[in-house]
PDB file of C-alpha atoms in Angstrom:
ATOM      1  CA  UNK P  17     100.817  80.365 115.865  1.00 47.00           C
ATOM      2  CA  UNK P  18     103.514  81.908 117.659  1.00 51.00           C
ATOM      3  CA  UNK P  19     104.032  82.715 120.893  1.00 53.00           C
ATOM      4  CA  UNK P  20     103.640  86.418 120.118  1.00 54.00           C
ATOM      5  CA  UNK P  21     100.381  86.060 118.051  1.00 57.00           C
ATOM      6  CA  UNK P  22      98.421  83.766 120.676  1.00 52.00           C
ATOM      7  CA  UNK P  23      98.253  86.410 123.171  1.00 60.00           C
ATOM      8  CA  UNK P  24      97.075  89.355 120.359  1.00 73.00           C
ATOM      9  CA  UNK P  25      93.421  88.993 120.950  1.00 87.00           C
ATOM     10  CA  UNK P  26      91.735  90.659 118.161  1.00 90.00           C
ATOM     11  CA  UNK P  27      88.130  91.439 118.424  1.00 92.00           C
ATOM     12  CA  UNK P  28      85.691  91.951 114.673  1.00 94.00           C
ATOM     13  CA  UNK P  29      82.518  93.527 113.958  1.00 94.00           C
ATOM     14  CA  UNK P  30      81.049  94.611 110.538  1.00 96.00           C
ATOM     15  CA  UNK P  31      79.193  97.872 109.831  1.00 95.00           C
ATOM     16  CA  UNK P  32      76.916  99.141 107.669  1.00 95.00           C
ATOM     17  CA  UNK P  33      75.424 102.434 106.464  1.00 95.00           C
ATOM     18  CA  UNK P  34      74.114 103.535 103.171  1.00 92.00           C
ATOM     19  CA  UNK P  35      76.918 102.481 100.362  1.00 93.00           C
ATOM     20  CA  UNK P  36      79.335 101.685 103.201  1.00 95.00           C
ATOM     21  CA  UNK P  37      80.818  99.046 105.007  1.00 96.00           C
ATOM     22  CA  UNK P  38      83.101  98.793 107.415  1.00 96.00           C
ATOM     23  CA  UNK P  39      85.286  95.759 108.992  1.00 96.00           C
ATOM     24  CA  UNK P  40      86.241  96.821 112.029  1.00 95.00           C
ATOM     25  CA  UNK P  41      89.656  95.104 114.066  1.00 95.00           C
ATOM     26  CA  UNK P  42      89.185  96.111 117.838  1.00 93.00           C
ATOM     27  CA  UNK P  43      93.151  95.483 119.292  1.00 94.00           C
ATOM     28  CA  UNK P  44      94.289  96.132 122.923  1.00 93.00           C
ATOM     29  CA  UNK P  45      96.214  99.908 122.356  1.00 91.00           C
ATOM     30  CA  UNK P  46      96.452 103.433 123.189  1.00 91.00           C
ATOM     31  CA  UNK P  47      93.138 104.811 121.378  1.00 89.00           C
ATOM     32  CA  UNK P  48      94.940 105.029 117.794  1.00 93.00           C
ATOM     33  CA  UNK P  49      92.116 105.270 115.221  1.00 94.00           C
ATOM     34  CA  UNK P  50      93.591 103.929 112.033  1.00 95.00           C
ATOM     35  CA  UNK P  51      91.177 104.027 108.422  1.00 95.00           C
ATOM     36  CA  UNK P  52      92.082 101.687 105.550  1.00 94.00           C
ATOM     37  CA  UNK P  53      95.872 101.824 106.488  1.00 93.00           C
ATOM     38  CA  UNK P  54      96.150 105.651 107.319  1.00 93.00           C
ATOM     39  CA  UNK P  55      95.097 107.511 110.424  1.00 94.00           C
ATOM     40  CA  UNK P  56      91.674 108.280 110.762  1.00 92.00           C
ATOM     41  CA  UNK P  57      92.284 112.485 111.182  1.00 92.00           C
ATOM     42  CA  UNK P  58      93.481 112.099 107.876  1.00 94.00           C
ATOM     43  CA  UNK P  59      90.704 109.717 106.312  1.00 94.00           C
ATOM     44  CA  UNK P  60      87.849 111.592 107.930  1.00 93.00           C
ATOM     45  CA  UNK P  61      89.478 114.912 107.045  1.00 93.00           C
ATOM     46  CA  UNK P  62      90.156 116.039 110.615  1.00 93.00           C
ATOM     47  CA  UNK P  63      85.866 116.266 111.250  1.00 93.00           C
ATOM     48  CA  UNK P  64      85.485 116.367 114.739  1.00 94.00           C
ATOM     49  CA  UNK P  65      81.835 115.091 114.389  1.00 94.00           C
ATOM     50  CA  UNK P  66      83.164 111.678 112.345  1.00 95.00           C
ATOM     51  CA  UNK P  67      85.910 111.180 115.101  1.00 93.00           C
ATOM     52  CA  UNK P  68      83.315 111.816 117.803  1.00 93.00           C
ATOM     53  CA  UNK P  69      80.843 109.390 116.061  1.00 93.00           C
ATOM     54  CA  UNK P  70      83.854 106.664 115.481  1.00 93.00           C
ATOM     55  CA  UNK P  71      84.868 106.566 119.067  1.00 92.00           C
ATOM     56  CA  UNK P  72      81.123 107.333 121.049  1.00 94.00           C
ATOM     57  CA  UNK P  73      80.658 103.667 121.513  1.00 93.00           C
ATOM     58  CA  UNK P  74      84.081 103.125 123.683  1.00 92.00           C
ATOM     59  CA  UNK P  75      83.590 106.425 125.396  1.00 93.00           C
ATOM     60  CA  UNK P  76      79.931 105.279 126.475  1.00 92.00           C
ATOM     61  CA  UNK P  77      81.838 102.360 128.304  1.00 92.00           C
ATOM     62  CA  UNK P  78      85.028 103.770 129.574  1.00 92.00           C
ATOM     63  CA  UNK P  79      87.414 102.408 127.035  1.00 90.00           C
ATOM     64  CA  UNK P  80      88.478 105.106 124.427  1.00 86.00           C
ATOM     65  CA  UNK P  81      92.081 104.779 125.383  1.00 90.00           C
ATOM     66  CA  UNK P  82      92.240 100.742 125.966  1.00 91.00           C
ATOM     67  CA  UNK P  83      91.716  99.504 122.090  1.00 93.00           C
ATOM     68  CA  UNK P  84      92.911 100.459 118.873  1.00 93.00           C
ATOM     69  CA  UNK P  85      90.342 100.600 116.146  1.00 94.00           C
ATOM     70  CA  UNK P  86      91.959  99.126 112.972  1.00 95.00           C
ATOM     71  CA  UNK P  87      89.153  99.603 110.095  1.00 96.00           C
ATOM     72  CA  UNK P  88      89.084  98.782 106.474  1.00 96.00           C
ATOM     73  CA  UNK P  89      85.661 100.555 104.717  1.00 96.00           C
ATOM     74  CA  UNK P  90      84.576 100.480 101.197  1.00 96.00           C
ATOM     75  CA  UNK P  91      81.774 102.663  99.822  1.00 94.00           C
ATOM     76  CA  UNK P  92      80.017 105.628 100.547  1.00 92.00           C
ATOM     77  CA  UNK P  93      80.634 108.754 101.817  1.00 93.00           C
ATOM     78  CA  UNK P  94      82.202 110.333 105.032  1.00 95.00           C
ATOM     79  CA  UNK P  95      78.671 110.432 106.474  1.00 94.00           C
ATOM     80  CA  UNK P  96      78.327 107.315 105.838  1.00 94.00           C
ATOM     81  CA  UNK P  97      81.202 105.782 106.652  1.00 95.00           C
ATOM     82  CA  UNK P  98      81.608 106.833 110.281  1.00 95.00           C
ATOM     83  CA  UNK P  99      78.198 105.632 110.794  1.00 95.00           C
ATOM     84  CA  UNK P 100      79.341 102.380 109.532  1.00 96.00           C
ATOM     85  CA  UNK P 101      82.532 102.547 111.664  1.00 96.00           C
ATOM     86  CA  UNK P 102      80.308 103.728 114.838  1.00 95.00           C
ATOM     87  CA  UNK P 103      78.258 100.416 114.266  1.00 96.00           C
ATOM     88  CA  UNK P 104      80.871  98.278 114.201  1.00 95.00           C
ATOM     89  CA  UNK P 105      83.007  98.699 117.036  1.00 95.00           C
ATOM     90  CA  UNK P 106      79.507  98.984 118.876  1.00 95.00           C
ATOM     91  CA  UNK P 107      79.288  95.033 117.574  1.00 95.00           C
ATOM     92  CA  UNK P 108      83.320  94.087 118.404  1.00 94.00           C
ATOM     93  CA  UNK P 109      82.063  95.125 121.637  1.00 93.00           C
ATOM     94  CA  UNK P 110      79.579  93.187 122.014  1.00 93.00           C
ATOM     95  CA  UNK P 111      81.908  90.172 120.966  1.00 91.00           C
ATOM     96  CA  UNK P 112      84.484  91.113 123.522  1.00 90.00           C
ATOM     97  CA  UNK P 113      82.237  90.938 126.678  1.00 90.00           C
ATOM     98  CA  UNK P 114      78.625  90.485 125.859  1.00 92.00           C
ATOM     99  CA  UNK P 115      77.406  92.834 129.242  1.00 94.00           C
ATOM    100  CA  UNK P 116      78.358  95.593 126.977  1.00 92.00           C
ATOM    101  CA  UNK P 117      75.298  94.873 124.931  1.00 93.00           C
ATOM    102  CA  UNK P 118      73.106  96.527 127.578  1.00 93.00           C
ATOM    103  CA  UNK P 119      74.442 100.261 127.818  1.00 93.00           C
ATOM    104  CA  UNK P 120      75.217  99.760 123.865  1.00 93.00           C
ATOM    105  CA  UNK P 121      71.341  99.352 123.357  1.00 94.00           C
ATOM    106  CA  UNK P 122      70.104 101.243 125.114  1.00 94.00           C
ATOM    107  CA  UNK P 123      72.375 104.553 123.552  1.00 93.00           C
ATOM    108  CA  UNK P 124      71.270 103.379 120.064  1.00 93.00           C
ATOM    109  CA  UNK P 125      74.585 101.994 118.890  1.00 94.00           C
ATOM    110  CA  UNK P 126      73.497  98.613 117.748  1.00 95.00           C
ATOM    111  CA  UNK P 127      70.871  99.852 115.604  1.00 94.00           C
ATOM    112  CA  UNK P 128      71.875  99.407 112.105  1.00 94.00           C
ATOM    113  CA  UNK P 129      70.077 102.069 109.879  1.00 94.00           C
ATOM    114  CA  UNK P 130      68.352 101.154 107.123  1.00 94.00           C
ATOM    115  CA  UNK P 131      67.591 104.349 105.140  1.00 93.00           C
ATOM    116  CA  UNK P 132      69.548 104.685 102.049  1.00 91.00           C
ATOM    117  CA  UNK P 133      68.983 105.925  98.185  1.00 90.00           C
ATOM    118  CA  UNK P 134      66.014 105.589  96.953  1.00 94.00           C
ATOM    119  CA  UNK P 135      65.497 104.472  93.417  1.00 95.00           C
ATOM    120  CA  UNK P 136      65.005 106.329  90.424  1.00 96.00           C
ATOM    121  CA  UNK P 137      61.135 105.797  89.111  1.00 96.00           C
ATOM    122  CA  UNK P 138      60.718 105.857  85.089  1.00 96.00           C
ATOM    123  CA  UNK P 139      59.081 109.068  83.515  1.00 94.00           C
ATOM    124  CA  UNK P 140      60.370 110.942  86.047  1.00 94.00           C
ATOM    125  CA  UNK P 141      63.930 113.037  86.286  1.00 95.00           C
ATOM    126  CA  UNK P 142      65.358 111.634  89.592  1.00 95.00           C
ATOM    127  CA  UNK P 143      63.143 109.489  92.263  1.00 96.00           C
ATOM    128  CA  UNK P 144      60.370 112.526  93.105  1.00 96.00           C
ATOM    129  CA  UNK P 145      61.381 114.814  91.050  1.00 96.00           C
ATOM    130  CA  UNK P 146      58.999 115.297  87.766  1.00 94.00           C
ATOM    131  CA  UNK P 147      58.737 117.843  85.198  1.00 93.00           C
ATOM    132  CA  UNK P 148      56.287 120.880  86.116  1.00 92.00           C
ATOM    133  CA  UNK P 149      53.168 120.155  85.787  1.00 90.00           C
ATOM    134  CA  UNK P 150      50.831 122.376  83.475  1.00 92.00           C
ATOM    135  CA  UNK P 151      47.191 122.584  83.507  1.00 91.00           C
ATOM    136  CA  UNK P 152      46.421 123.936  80.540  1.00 85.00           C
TER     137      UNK P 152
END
C-alpha cells in the first residue's frame, strides 16, 4: 500500500430489501451521497423521502456531514433500494465503532426486513388472485 491509501479507512456494510442489495463504502467526506457511480439526487430521482431514508442512520448519530456514502446496488426498485442503502450504512456503522449499535437498535435501523414477493400459486392468475367464483 501506499502511503496515501493506508490512512483511507474505508468502512463496508451490505443491505438488503426485497430484490435489492446494496454494498455500501462508508469514507471520511463532506456528506456526498454517490449511487452506482452517479450522485444519488440523480439515482433516486431527486425523492426527498429516499434521500431522507439513505442518510437517517448518520443523522440519528450526528454524522451526516463526516462520511461519504459510496454505494453500488443491484435489483429492485427505488423503494427498495433505499431501504437496502438505509440498512447498510446502519451496519458500516456498526463496523466503525460498535457503541453505535445501541441508538441504531433501538431506531429500527438494523432490522433487515424480510417481506418480499410472494409466489405465484398454480390455478390461480397471480398469488391471491383467482377467477370469480360462481355458484351456480
Amino acid at each position: 500500500m501506499s502511503e496515501g491509501q493506508a490512512d483511507r479507512v474505508v468502512y463496508w456494510g451490505t443491505g438488503r430489501r426485497k430484490a435489492s442489495v446494496a454494498r455500501v463504502r462508508l469514507v471520511p467526506g463532506d456528506g456526498k451521497l454517490v449511487v452506482n457511480g452517479k450522485p444519488g439526487e440523480t439515482h433516486l430521482q431527486n425523492n426527498a423521502a429516499y434521500m431522507s431514508a439513505t442518510k437517517a442512520p448518520l443523522e440519528t448519530l450526528g454524522l451526516e456531514s463526516d462520511y461519504d456514502i459510496l454505494v453500488n446496488v443491484r435489483g429492485g426498485g427505488l423503494t427498495g433500494q433505499a431501504d437496502a442503502i438505509k440498512l447498510g450504512v446502519a451496519r458500516a456503522l456498526c463496523e466503525l465503532d460498535p457503541s453505535n449499535r445501541g441508538p441504531l437498535k433501538i431506531e429500527g435501523y438494523l432490522t433487515r426486513d424480510p417481506r418480499c414477493k410472494e409466489r405465484k400459486k398454480y390455478g390461480l392468475k397471480k398469488a391471491r388472485k383467482a377467477s370469480q367464483f360462481s355458484k351456480r
